[in-house]
Short mmCIF file of C-alpha atoms and ligand atoms in Angstrom, two decimals:
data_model
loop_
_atom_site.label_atom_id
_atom_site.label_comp_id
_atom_site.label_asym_id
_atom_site.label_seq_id
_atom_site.Cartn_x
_atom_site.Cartn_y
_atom_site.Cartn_z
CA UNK A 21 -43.97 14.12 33.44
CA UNK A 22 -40.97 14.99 34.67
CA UNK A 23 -39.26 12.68 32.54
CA UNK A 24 -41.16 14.09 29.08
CA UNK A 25 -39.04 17.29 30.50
CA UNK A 26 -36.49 15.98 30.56
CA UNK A 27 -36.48 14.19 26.96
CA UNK A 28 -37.53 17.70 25.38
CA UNK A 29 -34.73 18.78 27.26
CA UNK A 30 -32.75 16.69 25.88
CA UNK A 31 -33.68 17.25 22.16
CA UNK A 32 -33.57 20.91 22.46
CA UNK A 33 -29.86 20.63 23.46
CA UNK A 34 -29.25 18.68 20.74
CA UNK A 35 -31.12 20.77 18.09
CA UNK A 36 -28.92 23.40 19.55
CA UNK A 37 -25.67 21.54 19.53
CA UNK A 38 -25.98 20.51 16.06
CA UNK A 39 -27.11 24.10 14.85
CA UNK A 40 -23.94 25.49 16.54
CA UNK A 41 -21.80 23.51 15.18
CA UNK A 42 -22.57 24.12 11.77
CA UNK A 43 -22.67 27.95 12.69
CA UNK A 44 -19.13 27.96 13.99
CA UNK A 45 -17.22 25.56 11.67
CA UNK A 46 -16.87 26.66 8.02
CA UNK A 47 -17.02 24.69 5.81
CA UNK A 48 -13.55 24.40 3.52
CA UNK A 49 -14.40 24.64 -0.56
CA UNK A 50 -12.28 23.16 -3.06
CA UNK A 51 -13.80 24.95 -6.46
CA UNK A 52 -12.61 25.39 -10.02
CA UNK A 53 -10.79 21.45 -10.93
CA UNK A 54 -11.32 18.81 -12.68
CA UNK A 55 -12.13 16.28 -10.44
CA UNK A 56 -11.95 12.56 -11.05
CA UNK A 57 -13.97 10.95 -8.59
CA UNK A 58 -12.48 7.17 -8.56
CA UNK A 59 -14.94 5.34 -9.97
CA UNK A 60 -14.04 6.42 -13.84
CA UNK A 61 -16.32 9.83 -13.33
CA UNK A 62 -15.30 13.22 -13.59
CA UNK A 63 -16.67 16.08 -12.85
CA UNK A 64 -15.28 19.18 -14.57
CA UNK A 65 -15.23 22.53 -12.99
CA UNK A 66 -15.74 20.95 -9.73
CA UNK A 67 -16.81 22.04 -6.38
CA UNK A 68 -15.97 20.01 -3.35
CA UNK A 69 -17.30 20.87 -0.23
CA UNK A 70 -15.70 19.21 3.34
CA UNK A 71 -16.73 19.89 7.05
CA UNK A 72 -14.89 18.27 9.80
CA UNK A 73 -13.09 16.19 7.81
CA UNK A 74 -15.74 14.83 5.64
CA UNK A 75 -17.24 15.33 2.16
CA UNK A 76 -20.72 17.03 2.77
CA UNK A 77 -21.34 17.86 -0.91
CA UNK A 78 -19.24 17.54 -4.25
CA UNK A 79 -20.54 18.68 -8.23
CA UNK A 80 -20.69 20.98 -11.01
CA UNK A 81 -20.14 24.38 -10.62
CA UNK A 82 -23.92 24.76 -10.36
CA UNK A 83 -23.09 23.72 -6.17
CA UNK A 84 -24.32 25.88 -3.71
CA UNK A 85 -21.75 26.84 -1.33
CA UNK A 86 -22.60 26.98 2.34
CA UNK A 87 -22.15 31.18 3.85
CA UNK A 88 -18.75 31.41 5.99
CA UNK A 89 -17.14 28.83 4.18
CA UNK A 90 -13.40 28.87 3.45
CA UNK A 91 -13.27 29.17 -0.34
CA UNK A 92 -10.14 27.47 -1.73
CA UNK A 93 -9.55 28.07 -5.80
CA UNK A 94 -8.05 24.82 -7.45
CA UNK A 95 -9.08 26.33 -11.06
CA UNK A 96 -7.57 24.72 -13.82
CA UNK A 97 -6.19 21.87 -11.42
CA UNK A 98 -6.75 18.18 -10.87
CA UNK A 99 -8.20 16.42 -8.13
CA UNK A 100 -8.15 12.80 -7.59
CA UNK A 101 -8.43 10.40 -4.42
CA UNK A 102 -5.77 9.91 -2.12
CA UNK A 103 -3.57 7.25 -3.43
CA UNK A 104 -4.04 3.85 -2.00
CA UNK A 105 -1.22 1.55 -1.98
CA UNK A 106 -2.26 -1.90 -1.68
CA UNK A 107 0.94 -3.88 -0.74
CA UNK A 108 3.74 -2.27 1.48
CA UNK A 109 5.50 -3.85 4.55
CA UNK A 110 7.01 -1.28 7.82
CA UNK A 111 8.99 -4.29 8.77
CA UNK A 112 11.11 -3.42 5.74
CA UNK A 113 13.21 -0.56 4.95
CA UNK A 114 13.90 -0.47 0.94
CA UNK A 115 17.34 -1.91 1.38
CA UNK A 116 19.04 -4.84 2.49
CA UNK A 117 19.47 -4.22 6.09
CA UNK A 118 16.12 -5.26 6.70
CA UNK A 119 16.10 -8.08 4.47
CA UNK A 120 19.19 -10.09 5.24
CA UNK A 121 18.02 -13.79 3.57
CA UNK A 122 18.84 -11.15 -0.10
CA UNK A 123 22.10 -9.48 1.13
CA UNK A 124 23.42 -10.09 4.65
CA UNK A 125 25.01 -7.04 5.83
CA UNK A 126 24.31 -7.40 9.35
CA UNK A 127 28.09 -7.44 10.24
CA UNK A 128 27.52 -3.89 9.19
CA UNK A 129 24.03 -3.02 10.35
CA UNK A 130 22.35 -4.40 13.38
CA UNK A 131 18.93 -6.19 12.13
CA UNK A 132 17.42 -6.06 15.78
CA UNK A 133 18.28 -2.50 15.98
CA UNK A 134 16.63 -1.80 12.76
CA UNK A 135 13.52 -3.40 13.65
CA UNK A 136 13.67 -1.26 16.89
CA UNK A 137 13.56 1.48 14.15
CA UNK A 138 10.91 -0.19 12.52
CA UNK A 139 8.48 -0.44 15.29
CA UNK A 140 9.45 2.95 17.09
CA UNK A 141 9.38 4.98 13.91
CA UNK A 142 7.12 4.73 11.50
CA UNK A 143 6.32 7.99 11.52
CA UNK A 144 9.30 8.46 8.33
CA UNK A 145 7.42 6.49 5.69
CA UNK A 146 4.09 8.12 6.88
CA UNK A 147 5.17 11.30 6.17
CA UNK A 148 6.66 10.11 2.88
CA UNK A 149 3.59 8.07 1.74
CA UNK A 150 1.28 11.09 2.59
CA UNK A 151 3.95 13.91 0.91
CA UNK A 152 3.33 11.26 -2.68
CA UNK A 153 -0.01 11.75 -2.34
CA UNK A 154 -0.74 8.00 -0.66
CA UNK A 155 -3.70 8.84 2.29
CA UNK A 156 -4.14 4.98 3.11
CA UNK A 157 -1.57 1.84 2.70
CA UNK A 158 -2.05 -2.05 3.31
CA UNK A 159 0.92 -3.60 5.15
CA UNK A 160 0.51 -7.17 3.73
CA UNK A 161 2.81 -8.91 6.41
CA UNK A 162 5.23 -8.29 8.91
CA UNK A 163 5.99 -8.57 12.37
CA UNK A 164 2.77 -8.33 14.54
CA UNK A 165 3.22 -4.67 15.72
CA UNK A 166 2.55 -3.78 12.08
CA UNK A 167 -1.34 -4.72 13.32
CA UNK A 168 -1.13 -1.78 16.21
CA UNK A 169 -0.28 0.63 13.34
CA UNK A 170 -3.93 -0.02 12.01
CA UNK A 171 -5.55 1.42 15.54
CA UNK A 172 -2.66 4.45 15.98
CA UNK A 173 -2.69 5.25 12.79
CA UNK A 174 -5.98 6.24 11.84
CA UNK A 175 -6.70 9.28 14.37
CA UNK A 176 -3.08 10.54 13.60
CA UNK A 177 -3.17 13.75 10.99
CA UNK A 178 0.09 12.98 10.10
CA UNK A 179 -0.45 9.34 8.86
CA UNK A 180 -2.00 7.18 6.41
CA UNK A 181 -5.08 5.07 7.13
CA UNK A 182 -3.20 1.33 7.59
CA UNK A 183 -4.62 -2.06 7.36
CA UNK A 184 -2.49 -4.94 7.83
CA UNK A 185 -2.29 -8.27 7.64
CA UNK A 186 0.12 -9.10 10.35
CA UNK A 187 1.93 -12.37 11.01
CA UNK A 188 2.82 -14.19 7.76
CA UNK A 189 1.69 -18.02 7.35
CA UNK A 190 4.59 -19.84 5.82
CA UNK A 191 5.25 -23.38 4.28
CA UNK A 192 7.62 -25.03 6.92
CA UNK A 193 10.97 -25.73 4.14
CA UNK A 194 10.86 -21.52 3.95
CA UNK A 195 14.31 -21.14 5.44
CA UNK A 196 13.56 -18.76 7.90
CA UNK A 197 16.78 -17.14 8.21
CA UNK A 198 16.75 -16.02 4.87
CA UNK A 199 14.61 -13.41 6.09
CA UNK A 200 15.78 -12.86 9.47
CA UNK A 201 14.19 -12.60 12.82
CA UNK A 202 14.91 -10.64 15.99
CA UNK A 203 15.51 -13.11 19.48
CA UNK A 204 12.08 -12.56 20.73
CA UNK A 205 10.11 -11.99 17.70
CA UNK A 206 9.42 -13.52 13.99
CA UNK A 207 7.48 -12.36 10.90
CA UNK A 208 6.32 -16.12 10.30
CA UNK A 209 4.55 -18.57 11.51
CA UNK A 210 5.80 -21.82 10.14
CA UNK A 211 2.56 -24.21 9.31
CA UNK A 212 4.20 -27.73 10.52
CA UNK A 213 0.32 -29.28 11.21
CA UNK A 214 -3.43 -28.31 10.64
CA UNK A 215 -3.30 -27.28 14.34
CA UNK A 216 -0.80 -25.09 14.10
CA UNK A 217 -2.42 -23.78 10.72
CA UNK A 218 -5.57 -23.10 12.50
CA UNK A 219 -4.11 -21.52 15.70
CA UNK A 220 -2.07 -18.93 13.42
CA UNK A 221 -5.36 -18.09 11.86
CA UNK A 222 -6.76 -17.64 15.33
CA UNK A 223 -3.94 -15.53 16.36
CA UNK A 224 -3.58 -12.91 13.51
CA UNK A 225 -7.47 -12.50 13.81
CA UNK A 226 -7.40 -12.17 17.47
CA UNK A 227 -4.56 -9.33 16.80
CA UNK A 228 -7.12 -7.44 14.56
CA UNK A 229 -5.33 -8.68 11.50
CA UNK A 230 -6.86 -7.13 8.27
CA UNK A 231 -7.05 -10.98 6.14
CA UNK A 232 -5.32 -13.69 6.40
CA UNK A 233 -1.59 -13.45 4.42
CA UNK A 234 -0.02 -16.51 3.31
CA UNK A 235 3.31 -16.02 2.28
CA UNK A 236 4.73 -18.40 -0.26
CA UNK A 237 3.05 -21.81 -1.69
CA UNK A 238 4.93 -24.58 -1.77
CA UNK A 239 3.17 -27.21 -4.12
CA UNK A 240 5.57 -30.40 -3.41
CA UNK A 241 5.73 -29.25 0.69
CA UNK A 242 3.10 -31.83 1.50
CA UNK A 243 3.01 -31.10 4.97
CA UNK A 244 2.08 -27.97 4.29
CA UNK A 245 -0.43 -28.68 1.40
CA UNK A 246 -2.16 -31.01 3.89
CA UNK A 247 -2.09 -28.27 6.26
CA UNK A 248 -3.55 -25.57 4.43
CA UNK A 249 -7.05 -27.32 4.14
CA UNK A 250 -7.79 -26.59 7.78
CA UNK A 251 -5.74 -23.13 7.40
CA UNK A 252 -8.20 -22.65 4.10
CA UNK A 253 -11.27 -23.41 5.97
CA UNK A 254 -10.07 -21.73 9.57
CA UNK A 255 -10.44 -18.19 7.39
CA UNK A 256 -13.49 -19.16 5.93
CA UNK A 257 -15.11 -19.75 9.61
CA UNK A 258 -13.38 -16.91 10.87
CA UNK A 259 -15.17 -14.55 7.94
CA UNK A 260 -11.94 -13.62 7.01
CA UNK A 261 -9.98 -13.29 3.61
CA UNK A 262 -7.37 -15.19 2.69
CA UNK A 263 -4.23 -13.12 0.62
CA UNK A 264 -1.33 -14.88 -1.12
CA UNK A 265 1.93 -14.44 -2.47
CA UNK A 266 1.92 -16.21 -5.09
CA UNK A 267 4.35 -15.60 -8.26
CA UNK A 268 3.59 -18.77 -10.23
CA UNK A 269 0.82 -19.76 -12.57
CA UNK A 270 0.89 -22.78 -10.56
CA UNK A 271 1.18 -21.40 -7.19
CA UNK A 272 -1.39 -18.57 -8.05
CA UNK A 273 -3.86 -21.06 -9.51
CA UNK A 274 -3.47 -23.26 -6.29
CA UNK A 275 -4.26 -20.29 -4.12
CA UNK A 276 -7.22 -19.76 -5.98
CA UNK A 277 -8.09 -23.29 -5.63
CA UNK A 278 -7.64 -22.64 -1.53
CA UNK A 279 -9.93 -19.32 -1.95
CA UNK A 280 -7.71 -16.67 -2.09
CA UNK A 281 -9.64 -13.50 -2.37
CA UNK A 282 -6.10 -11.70 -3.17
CA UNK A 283 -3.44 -12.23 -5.16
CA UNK A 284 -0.31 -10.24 -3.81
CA UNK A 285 2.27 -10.04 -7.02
CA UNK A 286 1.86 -10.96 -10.81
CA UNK A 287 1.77 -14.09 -12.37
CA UNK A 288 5.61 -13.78 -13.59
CA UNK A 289 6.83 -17.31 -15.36
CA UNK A 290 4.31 -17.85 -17.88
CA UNK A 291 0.85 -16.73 -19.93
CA UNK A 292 -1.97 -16.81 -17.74
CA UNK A 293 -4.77 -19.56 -18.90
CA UNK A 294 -8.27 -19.97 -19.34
CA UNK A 295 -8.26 -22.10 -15.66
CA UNK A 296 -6.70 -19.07 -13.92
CA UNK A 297 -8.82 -16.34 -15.51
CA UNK A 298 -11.94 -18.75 -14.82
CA UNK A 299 -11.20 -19.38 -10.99
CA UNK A 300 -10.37 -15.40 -10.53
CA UNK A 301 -13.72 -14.34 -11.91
CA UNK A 302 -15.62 -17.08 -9.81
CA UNK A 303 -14.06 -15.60 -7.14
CA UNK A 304 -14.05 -12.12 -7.70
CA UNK A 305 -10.53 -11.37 -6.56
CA UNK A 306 -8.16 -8.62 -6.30
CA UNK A 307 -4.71 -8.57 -8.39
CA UNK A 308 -2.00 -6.92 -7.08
CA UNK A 309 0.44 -6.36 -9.77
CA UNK A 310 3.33 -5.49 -7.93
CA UNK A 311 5.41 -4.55 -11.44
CA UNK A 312 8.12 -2.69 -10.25
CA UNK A 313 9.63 -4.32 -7.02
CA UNK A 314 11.32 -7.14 -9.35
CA UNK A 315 13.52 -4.40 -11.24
CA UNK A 316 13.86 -2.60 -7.50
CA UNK A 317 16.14 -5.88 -6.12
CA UNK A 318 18.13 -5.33 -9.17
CA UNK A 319 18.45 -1.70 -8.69
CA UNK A 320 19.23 -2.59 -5.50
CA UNK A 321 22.25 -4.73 -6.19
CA UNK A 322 23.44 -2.76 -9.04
CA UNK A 323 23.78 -0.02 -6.53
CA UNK A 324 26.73 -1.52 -4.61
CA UNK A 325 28.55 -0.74 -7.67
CA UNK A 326 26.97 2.40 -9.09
CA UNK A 327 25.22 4.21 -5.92
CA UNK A 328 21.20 4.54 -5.72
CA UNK A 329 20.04 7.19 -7.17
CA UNK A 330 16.72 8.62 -5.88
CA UNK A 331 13.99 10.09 -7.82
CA UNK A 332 12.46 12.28 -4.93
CA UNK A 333 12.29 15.69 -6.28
CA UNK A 334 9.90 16.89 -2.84
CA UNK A 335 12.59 15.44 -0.52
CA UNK A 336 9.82 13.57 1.39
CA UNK A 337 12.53 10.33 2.10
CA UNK A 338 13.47 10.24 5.38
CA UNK A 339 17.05 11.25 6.43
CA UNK A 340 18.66 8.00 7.54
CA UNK A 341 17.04 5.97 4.17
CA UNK A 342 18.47 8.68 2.12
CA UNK A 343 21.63 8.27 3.72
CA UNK A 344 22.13 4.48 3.66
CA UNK A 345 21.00 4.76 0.08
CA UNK A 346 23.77 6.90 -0.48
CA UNK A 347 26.29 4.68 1.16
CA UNK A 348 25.48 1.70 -0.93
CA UNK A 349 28.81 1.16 -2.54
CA UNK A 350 30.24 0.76 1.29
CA UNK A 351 28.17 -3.09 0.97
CA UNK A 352 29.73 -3.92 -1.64
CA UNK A 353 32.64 -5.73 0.21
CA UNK A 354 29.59 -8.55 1.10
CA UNK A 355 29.19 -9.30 -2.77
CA UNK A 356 32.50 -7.99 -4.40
CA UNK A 357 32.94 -11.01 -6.80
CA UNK A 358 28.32 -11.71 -7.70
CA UNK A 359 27.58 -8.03 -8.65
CA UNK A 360 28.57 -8.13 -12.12
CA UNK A 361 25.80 -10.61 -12.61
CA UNK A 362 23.46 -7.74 -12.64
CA UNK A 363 25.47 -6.16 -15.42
CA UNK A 364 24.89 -8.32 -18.08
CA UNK A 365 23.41 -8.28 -21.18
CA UNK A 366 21.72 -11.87 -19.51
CA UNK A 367 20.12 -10.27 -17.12
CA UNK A 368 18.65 -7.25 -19.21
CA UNK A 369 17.24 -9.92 -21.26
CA UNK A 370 15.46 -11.81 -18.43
CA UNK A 371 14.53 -8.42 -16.47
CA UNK A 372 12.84 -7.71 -19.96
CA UNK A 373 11.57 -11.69 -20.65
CA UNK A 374 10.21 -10.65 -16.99
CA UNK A 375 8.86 -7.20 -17.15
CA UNK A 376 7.09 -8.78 -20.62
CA UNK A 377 5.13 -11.84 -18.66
CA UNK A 378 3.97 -9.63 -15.94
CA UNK A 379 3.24 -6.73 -18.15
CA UNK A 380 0.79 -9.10 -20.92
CA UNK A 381 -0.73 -10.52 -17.95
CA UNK A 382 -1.79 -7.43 -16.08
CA UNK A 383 -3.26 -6.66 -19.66
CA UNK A 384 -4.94 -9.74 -19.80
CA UNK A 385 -6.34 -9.54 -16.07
CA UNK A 386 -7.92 -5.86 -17.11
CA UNK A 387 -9.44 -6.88 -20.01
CA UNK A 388 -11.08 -9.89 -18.41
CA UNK A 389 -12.72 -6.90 -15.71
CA UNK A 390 -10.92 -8.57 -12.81
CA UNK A 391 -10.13 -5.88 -10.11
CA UNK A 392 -6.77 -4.69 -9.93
CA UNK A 393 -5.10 -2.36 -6.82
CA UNK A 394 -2.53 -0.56 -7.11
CA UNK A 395 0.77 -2.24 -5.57
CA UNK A 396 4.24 -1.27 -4.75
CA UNK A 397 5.61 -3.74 -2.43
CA UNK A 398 7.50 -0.84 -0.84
CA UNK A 399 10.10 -2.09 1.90
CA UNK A 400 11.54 -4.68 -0.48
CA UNK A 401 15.56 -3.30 -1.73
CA UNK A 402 15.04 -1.33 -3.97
CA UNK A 403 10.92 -0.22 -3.45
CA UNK A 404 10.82 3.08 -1.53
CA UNK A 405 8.23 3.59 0.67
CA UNK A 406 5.84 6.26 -0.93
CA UNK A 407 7.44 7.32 -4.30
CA UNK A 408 7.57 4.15 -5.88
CA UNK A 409 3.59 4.31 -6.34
CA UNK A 410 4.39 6.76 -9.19
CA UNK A 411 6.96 4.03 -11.02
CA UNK A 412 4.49 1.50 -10.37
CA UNK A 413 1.26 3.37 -12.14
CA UNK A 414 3.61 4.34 -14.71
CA UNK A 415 4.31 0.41 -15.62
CA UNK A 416 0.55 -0.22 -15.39
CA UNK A 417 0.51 2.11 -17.91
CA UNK A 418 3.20 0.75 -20.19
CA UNK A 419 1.25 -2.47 -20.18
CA UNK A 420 -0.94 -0.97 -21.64
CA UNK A 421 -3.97 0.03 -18.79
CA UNK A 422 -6.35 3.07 -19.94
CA UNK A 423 -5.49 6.20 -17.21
CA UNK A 424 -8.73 6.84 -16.13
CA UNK A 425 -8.66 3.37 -14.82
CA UNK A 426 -5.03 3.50 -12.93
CA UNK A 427 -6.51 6.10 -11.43
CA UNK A 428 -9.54 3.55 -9.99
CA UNK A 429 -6.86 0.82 -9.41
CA UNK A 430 -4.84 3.70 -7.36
CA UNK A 431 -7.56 4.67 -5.11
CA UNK A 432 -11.24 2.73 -5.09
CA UNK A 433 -9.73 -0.77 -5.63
CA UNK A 434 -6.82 -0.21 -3.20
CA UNK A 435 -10.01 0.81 -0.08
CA UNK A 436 -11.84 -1.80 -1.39
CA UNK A 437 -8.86 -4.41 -0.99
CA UNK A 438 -8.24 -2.59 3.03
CA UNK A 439 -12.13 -3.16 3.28
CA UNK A 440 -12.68 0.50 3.83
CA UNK A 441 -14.11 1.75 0.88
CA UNK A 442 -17.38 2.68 2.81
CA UNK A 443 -14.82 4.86 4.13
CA UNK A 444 -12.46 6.59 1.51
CA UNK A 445 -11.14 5.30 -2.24
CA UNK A 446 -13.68 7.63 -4.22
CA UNK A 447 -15.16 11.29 -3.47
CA UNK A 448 -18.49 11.38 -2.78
CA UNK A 449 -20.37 12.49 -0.02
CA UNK A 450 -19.87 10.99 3.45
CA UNK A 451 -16.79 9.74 3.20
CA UNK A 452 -13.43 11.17 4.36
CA UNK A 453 -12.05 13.96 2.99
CA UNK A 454 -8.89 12.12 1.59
CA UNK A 455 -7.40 13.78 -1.66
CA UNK A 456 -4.80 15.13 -3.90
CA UNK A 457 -4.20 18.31 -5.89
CA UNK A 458 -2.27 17.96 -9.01
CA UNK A 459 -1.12 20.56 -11.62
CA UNK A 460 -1.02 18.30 -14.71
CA UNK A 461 -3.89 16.14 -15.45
CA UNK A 462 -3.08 12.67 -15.08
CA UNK A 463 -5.75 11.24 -17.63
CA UNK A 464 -3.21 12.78 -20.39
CA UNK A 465 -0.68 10.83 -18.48
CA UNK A 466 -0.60 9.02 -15.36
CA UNK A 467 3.23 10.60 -14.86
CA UNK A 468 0.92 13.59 -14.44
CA UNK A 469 0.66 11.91 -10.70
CA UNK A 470 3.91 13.42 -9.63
CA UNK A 471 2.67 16.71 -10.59
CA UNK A 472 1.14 16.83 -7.00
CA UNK A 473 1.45 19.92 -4.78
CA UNK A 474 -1.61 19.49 -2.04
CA UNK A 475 -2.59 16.52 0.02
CA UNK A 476 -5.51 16.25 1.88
CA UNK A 477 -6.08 13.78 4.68
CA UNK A 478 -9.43 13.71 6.64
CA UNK A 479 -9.98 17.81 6.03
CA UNK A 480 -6.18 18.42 6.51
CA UNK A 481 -4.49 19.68 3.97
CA UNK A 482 -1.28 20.55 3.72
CA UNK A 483 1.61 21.38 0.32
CA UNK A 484 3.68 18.01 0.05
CA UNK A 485 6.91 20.36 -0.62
CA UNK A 486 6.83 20.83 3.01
CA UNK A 487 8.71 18.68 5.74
CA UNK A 488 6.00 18.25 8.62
CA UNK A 489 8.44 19.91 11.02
CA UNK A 490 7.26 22.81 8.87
CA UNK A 491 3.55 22.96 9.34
CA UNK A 492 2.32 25.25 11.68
CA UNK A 493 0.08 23.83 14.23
CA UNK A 494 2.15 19.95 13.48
CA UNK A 495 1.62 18.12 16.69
ZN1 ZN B 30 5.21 -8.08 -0.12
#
């Protein structure tokens, strides 16, 4: 008896718990845009409606709208998603410092410090991913306290939802100083046996590693060939996906032949075939297209000569990027007599030749209905962290992808490639509260995506003119 009490007891508190919660937290309203909900719908006149961080109800005008909510009017504005980006590293900056194998400067700049940066700040590219708009990223490889980022990260109101993919597998004639490591840490694991193949598996999924990345496929490396077989089947036991850079036809198809579930860059020396296109749809992979970070290396290096200029008209780079940007010319005394390579007419023609192959490809990959996430490859020279989603839907665009489906490829297909679109990637009810406000509609134009004045992560939302410093209420 006394326990039947106690179990009313129990549900009456509850009943009561629940109904007071709804009595004292309003609901927030988002009413009046055009909303695109991810998926290719849209829903004009739109209402939105978010509690505690998470959509309750979205539709047509014809919504009812809970009493004591907090009514915000977006009429005659456009709603998407928050952006996903579905390649980025933290271990990189967007210049050479952190990526000495492409420019050593580290007579100049201390590597080990700037991984210190790294790891102890990552807070300056949140704040820039979430000020473009980006509400979740997908660190495909870096050094293994990228994989804490995941856990910190998604509780912070100031950050991004982060996967990551942690340490990166490696074919053993990779010369690992071409990319640097600090004396008590590396971003690779070099795969000299089938043991050691296995065991890095093990490792990156013991860390909580989001898939499996390997970087780089080295088709005459027979060692690691061999090796890769008990690396392929390691992820397959393990329940795991396995992710690949691969920039070849040859490489790519070979990753596909090992299972790759995604494909980190463009297919960027030749056509794609009927063998590729075949093995992608068989295994229903993700393409990440990666466009722009090519032309950012070049920017990059061109920039010792001419300075880097930054499109960032919301200010939301970080101080000390925007400052070693600005100081490029002072690295010019490491490549004083190369940099004119990047000003010939040679190069335009093979940063075209380039920009041509990946852009017919992407084309062909769409029109085939493989899925395709968005994909900066921020951190590389040259790819800032946060803006450069904008240059990168803007080249899907030029070859020749609808808008309405950038706009999928920017925000369900990037969740779905962080396995979290239970979570967030479209708007619909029950899952976060992750969006953008834009003034411009971006199905006229996906350029329209830098029209952006409101970002909302997990309820929050906040103007993206704004440092965080200047939010009331900022942690
Ligand atoms: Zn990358």
């Amino acid at each position: 008896m006394v326990k039947k009490i106690q179990l009313l007891l129990g549900i009456f508190i509850l009943i009561l718990s629940c109904t007071s919660k709804q009595d004292t937290i309003p609901s927030t309203v988002l009413t009046g845009a055009k909303i695109f909900i991810g998926n290719g719908e849209v829903i004009e006149d739109g209402v939105i409606i978010i509690q505690e961080g998470i959509i309750t109800a979205i539709g047509g005008n014809e919504t009812s709208i809970p009493e004591n909510a907090e009514l915000i009017d977006v009429k005659g504005k456009y709603i998407t998603p928050g952006i996903v980006d579905a390649h980025v590293h933290f271990s990189q900056t967007g210049f050479f410092d952190a990526r000495p194998g492409t420019l050593d400067i580290r007579d100049s700049i201390d590597f080990v410090k700037v991984q210190e940066q790294q790891k102890n700040h990552p807070e300056r590219y949140y704040e820039a991913y979430l000020r473009s708009g980006v509400t979740a990223v997908y660190d495909l490889g870096g050094f293994a306290w990228t994989l804490d980022l995941q856990r910190s990260a998604e509780n912070n109101p100031n950050a991004p939802h982060v996967a990551a993919a942690g340490l990166l597998l490696t074919p053993p004639s990779i010369n690992k100083t071409t990319y640097s490591r600090t004396p008590t840490d590396s971003q690779f694991i070099s795969i000299t046996s089938s043991e050691i193949g296995i065991e890095a598996v093990r490792l990156n999924d013991s860390l909580g590693a989001t898939g499996i990345k390997i970087h780089e496929i080295y088709l005459d490396d027979t060692v690691f060939m061999n090796s890769m077989i008990a690396v392929k089947n390691e992820i397959a036991a393990r329940n795991k996906k396995m992710i690949v850079d691969a920039v070849t036809l040859e490489q790519a198809k070979q990753a596909l032949l090992f299972g790759a579930k995604i494909l980190a860059h463009s297919v960027g020396d030749q056509p794609i075939d009927e063998e590729f296109i075949s093995l992608a749809k068989e295994l229903d992979i993700i393409y990440c297209p990666t466009l722009v970070v090519f032309g950012g290396y070049i920017t990059a290096y061109r920039s010792l000569k001419t300075g880097f200029e930054i499109n960032d008209p919301n200010n939301v780079i970080d101080e000390r990027t925007r400052n070693l940007l600005k100081s490029s010319s002072r690295f010019l005394q490491y490549f004083p007599d190369n940099v004119e390579v990047f000003f010939t007419e040679r190069t335009d023609q093979m940063i075209a030749g380039r920009e041509k192959i990946t852009s017919e490809n992407l084309k062909r990959v769409y029109d085939e209905g493989i899925t395709i996430a968005l994909s900066s490859d921020a951190g590389n020279p040259g790819t800032l962290h946060g803006i450069s989603v904008y240059d990168e839907m803007e080249a899907m665009q030029k070859a020749g992808i609808p808008t309405k489906d950038i706009i999928q490829m920017a925000t369900k297909n990037g969740a779905l490639a962080m396995e979290r679109a239970n979570d967030f990637g479209t708007l619909e009810n029950g899952k976060m509260a992750d969006l953008i406000i834009l003034t411009d509609d971006p199905s006229d134009d996906i350029s329209n995506m830098r029209s952006i004045t409101h970002v909302m992560k997990s309820g929050f939302l906040r103007p993206v003119k704004e440092p965080f410093e200047k939010i009331p209420g900022k942690e």
